[in-house]
Coordinates of C-alpha atoms and ligand atoms in Angstrom, one line a residue:
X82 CA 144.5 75.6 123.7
X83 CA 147.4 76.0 121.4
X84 CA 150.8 74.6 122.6
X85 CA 152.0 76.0 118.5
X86 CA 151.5 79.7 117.9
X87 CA 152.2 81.3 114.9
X88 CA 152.6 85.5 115.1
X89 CA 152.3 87.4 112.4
X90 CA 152.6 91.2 111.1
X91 CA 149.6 91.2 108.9
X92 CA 150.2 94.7 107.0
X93 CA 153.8 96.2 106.1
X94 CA 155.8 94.9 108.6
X95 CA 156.4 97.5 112.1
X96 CA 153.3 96.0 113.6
X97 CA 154.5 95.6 116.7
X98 CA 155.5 92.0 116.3
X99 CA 158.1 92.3 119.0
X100 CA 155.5 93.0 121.7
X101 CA 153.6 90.5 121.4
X102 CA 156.4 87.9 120.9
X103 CA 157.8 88.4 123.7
X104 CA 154.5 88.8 125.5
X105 CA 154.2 84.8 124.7
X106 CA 157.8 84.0 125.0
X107 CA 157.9 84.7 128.8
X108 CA 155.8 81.1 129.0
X109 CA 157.2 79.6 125.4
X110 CA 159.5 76.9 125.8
X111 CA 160.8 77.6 122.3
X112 CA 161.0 80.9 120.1
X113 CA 161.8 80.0 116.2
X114 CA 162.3 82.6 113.7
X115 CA 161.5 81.1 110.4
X116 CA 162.3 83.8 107.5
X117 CA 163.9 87.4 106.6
X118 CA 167.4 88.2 108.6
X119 CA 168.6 91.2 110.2
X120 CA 166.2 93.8 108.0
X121 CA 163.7 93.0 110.8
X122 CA 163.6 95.5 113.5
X123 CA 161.6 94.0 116.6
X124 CA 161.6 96.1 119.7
X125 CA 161.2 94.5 123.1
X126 CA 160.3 96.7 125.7
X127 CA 159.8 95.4 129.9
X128 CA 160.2 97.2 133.4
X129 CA 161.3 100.3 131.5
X130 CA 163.7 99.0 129.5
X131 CA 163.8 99.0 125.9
X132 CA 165.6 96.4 123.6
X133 CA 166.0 96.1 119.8
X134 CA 166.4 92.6 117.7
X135 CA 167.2 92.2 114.1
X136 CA 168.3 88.6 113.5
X137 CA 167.6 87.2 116.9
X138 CA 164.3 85.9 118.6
X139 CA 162.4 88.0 120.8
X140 CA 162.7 85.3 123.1
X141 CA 166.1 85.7 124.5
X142 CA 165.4 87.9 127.7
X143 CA 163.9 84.5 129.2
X144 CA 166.9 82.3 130.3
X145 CA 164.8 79.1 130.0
X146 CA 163.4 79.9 125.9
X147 CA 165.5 78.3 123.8
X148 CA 165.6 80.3 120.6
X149 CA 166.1 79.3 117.1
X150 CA 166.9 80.7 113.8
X151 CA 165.6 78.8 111.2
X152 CA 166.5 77.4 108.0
X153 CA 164.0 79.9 106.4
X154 CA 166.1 82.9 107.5
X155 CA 169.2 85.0 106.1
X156 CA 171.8 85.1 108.5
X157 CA 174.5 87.4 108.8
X158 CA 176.9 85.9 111.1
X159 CA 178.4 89.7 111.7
X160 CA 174.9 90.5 112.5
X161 CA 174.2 87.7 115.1
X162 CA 177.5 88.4 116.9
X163 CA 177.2 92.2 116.8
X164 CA 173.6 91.4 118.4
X165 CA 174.2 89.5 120.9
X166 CA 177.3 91.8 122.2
X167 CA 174.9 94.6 122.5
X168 CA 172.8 92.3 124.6
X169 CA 175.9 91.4 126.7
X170 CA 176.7 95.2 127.2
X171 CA 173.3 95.7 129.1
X172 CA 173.5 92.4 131.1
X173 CA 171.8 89.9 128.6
X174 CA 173.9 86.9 128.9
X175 CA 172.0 84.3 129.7
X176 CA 170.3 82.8 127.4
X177 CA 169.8 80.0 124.8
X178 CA 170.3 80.1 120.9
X179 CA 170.8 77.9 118.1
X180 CA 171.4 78.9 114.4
X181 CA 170.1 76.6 111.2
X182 CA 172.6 75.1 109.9
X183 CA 170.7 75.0 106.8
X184 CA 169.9 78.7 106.5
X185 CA 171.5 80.7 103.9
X186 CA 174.2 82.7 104.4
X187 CA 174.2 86.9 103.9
X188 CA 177.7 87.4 102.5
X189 CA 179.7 91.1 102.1
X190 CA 179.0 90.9 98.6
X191 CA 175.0 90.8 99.2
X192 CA 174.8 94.5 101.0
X193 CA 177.1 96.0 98.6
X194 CA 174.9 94.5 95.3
X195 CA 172.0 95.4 97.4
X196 CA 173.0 99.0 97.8
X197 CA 174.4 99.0 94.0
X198 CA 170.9 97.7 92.6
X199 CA 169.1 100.3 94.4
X200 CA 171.4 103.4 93.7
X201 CA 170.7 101.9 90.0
X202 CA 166.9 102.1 90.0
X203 CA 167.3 105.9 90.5
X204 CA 163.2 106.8 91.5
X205 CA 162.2 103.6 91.4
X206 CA 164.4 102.5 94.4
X207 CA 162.3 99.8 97.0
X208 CA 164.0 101.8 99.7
X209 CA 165.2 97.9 101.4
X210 CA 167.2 98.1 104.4
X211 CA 170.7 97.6 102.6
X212 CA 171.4 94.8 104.6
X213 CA 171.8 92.3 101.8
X214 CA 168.3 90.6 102.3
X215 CA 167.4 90.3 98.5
X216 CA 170.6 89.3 97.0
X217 CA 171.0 86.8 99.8
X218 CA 167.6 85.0 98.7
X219 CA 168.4 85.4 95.1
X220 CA 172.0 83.5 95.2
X221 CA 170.1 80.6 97.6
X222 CA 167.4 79.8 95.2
X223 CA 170.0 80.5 92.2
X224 CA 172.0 77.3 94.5
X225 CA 175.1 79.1 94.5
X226 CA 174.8 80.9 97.7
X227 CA 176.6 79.7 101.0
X228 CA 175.1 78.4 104.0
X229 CA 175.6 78.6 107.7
X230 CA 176.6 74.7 108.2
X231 CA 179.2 75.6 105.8
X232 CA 181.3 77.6 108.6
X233 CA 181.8 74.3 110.3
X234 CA 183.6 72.9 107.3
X235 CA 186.7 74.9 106.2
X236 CA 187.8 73.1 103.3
X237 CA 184.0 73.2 101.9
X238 CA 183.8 76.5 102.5
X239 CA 186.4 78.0 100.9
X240 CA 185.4 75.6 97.9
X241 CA 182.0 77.6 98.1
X242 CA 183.0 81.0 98.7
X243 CA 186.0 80.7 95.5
X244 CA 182.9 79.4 93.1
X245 CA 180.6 82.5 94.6
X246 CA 183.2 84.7 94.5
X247 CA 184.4 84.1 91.0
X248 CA 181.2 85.2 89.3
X249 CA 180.4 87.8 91.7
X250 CA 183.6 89.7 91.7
X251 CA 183.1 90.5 88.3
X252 CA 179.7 91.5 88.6
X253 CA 180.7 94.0 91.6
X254 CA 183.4 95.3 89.3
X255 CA 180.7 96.1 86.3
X256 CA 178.9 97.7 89.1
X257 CA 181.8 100.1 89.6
X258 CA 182.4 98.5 93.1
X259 CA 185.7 97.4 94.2
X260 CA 185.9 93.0 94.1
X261 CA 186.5 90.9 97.5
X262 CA 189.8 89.1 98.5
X263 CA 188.6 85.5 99.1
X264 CA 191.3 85.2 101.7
X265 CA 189.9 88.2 103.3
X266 CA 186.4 86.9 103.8
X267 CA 187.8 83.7 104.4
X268 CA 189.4 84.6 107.3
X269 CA 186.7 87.2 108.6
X270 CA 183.8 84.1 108.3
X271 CA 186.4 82.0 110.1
X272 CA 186.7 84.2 113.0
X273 CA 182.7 84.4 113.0
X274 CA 182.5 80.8 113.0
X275 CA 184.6 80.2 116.3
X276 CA 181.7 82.6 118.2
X277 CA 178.3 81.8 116.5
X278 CA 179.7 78.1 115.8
X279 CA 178.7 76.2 119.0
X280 CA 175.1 78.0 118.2
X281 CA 175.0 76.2 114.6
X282 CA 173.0 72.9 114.5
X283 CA 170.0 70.7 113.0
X284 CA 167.9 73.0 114.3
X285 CA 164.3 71.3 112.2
X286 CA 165.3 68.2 114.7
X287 CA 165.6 70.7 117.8
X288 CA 162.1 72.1 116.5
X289 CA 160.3 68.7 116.0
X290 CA 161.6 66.8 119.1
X291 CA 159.9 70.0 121.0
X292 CA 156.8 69.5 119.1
X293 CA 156.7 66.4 120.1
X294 CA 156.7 66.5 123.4
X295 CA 154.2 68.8 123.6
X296 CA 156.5 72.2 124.7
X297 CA 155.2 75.6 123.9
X298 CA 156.9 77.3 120.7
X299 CA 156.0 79.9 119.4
X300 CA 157.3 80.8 115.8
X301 CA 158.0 84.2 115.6
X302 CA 157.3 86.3 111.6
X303 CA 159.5 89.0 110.5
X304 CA 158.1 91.8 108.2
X305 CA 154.5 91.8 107.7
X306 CA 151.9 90.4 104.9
X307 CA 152.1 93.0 102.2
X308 CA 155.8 93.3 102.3
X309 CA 155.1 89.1 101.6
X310 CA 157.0 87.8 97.9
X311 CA 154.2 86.4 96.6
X312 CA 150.8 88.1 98.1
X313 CA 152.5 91.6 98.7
X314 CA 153.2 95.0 96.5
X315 CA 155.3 93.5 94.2
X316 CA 157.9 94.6 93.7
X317 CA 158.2 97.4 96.7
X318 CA 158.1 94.1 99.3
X319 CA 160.8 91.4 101.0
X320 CA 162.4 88.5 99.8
X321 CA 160.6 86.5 102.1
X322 CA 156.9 85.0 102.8
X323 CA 156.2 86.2 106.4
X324 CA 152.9 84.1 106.4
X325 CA 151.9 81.6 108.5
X326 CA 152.6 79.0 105.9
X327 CA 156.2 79.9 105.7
X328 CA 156.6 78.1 109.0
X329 CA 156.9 74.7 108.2
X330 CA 159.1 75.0 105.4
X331 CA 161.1 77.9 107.3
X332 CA 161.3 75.9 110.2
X333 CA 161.9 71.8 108.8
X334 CA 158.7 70.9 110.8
X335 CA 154.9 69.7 109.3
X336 CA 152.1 71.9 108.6
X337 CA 149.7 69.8 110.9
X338 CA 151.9 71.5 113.9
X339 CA 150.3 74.9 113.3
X340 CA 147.2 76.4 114.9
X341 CA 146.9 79.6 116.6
X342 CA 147.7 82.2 114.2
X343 CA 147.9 85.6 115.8
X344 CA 147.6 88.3 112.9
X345 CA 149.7 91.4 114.3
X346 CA 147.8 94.7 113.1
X347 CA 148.1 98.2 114.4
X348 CA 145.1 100.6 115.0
X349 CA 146.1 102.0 111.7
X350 CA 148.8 101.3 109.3
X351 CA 151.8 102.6 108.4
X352 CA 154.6 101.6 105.7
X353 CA 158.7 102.7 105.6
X354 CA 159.9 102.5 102.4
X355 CA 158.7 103.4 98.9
X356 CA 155.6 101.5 97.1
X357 CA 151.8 102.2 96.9
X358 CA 149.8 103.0 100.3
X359 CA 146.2 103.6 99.3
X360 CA 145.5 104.5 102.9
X361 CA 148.0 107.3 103.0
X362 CA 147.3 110.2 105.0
X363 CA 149.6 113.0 105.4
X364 CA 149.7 116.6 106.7
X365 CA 149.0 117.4 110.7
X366 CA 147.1 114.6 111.5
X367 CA 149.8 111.9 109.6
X368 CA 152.2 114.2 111.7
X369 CA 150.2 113.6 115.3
X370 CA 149.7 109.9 114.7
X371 CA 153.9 109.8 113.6
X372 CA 154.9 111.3 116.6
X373 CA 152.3 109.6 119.4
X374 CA 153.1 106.3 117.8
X375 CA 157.1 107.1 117.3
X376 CA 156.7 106.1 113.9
X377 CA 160.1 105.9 112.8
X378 CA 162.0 102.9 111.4
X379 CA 163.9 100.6 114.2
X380 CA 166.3 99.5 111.7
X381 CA 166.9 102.9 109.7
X382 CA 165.3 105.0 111.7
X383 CA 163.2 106.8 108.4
X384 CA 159.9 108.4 109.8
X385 CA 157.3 106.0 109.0
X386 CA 154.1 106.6 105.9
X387 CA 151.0 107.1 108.3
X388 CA 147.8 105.8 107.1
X389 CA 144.1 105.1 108.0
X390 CA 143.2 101.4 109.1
X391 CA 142.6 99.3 105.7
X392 CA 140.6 96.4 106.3
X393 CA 141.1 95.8 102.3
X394 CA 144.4 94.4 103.4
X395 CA 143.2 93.3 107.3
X396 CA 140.5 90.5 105.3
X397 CA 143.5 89.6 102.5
X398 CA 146.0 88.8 104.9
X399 CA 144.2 87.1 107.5
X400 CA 142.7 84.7 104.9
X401 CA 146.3 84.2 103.1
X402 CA 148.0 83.7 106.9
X403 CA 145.2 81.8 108.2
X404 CA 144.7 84.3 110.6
X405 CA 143.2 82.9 114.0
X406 CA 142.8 86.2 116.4
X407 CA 144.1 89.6 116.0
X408 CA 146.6 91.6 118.2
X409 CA 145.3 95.5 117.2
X410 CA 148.2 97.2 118.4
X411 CA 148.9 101.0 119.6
X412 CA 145.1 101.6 120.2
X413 CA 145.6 104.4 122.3
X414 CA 147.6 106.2 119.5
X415 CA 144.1 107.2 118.5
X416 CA 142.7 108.7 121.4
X417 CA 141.7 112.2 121.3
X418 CA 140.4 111.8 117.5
X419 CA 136.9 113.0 116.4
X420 CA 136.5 110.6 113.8
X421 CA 138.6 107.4 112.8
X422 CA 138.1 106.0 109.6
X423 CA 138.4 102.8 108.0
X424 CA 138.9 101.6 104.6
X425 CA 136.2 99.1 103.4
X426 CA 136.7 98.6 99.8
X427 CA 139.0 100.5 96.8
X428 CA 137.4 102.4 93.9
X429 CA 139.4 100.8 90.7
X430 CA 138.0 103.5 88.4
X431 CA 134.6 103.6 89.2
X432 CA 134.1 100.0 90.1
X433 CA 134.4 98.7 93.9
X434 CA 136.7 95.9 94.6
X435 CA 137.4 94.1 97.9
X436 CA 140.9 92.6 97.6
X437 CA 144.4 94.2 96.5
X438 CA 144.8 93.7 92.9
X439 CA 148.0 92.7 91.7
X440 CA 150.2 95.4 90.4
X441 CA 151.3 98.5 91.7
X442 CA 150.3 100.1 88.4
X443 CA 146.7 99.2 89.1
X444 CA 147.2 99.8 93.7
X445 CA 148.2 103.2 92.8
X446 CA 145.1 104.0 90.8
X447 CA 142.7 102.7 93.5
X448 CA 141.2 105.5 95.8
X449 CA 139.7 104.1 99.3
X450 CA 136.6 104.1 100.2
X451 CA 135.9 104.8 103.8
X452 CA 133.3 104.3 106.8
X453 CA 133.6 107.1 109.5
X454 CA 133.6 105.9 113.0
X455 CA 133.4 108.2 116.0
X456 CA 136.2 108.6 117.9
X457 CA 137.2 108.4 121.5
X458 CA 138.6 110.8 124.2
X459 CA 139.6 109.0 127.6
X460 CA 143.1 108.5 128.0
X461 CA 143.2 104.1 127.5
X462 CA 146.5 103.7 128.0
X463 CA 145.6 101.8 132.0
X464 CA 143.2 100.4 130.7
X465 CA 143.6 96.2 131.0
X466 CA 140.0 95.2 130.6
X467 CA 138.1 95.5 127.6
X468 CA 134.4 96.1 129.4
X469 CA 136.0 99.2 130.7
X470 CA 137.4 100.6 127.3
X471 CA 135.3 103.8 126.3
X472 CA 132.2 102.5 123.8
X473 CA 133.3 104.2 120.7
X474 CA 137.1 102.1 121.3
X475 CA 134.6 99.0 121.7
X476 CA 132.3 99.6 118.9
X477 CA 135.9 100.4 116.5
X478 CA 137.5 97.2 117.6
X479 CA 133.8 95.4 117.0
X480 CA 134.0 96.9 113.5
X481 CA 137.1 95.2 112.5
X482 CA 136.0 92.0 113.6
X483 CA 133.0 92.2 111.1
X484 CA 134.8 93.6 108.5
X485 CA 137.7 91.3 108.6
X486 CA 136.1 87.9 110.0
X487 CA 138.8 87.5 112.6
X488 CA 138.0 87.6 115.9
X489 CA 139.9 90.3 117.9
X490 CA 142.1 88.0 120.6
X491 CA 144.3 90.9 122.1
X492 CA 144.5 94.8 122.6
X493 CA 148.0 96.6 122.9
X494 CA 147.7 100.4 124.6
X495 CA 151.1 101.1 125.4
X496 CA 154.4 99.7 124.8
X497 CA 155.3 97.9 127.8
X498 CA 154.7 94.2 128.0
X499 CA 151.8 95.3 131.1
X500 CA 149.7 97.2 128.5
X501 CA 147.9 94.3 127.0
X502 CA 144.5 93.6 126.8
X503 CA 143.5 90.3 126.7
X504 CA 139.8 89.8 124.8
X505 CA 140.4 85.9 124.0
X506 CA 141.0 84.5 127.5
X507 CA 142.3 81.1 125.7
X508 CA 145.0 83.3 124.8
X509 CA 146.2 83.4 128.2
X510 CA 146.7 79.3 128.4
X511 CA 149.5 79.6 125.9
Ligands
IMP619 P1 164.6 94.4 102.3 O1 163.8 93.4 103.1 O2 165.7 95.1 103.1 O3 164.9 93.9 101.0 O4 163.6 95.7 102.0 C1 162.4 95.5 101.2 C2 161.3 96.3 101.7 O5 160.8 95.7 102.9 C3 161.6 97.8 102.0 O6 160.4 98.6 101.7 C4 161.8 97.8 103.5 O7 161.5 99.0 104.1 C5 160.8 96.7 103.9 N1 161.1 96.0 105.2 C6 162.0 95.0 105.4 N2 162.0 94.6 106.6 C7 161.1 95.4 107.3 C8 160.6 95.4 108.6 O8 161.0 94.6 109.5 N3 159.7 96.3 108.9 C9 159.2 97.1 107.9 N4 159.6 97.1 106.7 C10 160.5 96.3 106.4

């Protein structure tokens, strides 16, 4: 089995990542996070405690994981250190983390352009988290943004940060938003880079010395598949590509490294933010499923878009991550329906397609076109053994298997890292 596993959210991010992260991390030797930044909102929850992680792996409760935040990421050094101080409040201080030194940098001016560019599109606002994630991306592949090595050199950083903030002062000033003092932010990142700077390092050498001698690491997606760049609902996604083969560029390692893909899905879907949903549902039942599955946003806290499983998306983005199992998540959220449906194929005016097209112009048109399973009534939340799960939860988990042609590996029915159902028992040698 797998020393290299890959998790990822496989529909629009909320999946329930976290869980199963740091269901693996308690035996990884190694956690690497290899895109997005602090718009992530993972939460971690053991003996009755619950923990939320933005920028930092889920695998910084175990004393012995050493964690890593890639090269792929956006940091926000205010972010990390805010993080782990929270952490230290509730008695999370021992631990091991290392910061890219090549990962870009998320600086003031990124959440206040971010926040500018989406009071500007009015309606058509993506609804992002405001914490600078797009504008970050946008000045590292337009090669003037800064980067987390850069903290360790003074001189070159304040060469940087003059050059950025030159052109970008004038731009926050056309947006009607006050410019930044470069000796302001100087000294503020200088300050940041005395904590988080012992953290900073090569960390692509950290990740392929592990590799190589055969530790367990487990890379660890932010965000989920249709929130993805390229494959996603352009434009209402992230900046990033949380797919499986963002890891070896987001990490500095090979692709021959990776494996064991575990596709993060809940039992249904659901969506913060705006952008097209064909699986929407809303009224009483979109109100029972928001409120048994506390469907409200980690990071913001916005009640979450409820929606029917589609397996339209489940077959898209296992194919594009290289999906190996699934982890169906909150299963027991649907207890206590009469019938659960699932989406099997859109209607684009008449005509049935099987994968997303790609605009939102043409999503929005497409009406799903749904199979009726029955439901189930037994309470499943106990349950740790999938023989004993009720037939009708058996026969719905079978269906996705067949629709999507990924086998099912795990089973969440609770929150708490006990409430896991293991179906692929060469999970379990991870
Ligand atoms: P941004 O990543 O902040 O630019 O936001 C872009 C879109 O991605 C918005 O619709 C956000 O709600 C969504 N998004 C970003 N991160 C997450 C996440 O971790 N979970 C769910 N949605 C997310």
């Amino acid at each position: 089995m797998s020393q290299r596993m890959v998790v990822v959210g496989s529909q629009w991010g909320d999946e329930g990542k976290g869980k199963i992260t740091d269901y693996f991390a308690t035996r990884a030797d190694m956690v690497v996070r290899y895109q997005g930044g602090n718009n992530a909102g993972h939460t971690v929850m053991f003996d009755g405690n619950k923990y939320s992680l933005q920028s930092i792996p889920s695998g910084i409760f175990n004393p012995a994981t050493v964690n890593v935040m890639g090269n792929g990421m956006v940091v926000n050094p205010e972010s990390v250190v805010a993080e782990l101080q929270k952490l230290h409040d509730r008695g999370i201080t021992d631990y091991k983390l290392f910061i890219s030194n090549r990962a870009a940098m998320v600086m003031p001016w990124h959440i206040m352009l971010d926040g500018a560019y989406e009071r500007r599109k009015g309606d058509a606002q993506i609804g992002t988290t405001q914490k600078g994630i797009g504008p970050a991306y946008s000045d590292k592949y337009s090669r003037t943004g800064l980067r987390i090595g850069d903290l360790l050199e003074p001189d070159y950083f304040r060469e940087r940060l003059e050059a950025a903030l030159d052109v970008k002062n004038i731009e926050l000033k056309s947006l009607g938003l006050e410019p930044l003092d470069v000796e302001e932010v100087y000294n503020r990142y200088m300050e940041l880079a005395r904590q988080i700077g012992p953290m900073i390092t090569d960390t692509s050498d950290l990740i392929n010395e592990a590799l190589e001698s055969d530790a367990k690491v487990l890379f660890e997606g932010a965000q989920g598949m249709m929130l993805c760049i390229d494959h996603g609902t352009y434009p209402f996604v992230t900046s990033s590509s949380p797919s499986a083969a963002s890891v070896p560029v987001g990490a500095g390692i090979a692709p021959k490294w990776i494996d064991t893909v575990v596709g993060v899905a809940k039992a249904y879907c659901t969506r913060v933010g705006a952008g097209p949903f064909p699986t929407e549902i809303d009224g009483e039942l979109a109100h029972e499923i928001r409120e048994r599955g506390h469907e409200y946003g980690t990071v913001t806290g916005r009640p979450r878009r409820v929606g029917w499983l589609d397996a339209v998306v489940a077959r898209y983005t296992s194919r594009l991550a290289g999906i190996t199992q699934w982890a169906i998540m909150l299963l027991d959220v649907l207890s206590g329906l009469d019938k659960i449906k699932i989406c099997v194929a859109y209607d684009l005016d008449g005509k049935e397609i099987t994968t997303p097209p790609s605009t939102i112009a043409t999503l929005a048109r497409c009406k799903p076109v749904y199979i009726e399973l029955d439901g189930w009534k037994e309470d499943i939340s106990g349950i740790r053994d999938f023989d004993r799960l009720p037939e009708n939860a058996k026969a719905y988990i079978r269906k996705i298997e067949e629709l999507t042609k990924t086998p099912v590996g795990m089973i969440s029915v609770g929150p708490d890292r006990s409430q896991t159902i293991i179906v692929d028992p060469a999970l379990n040698r991870f």
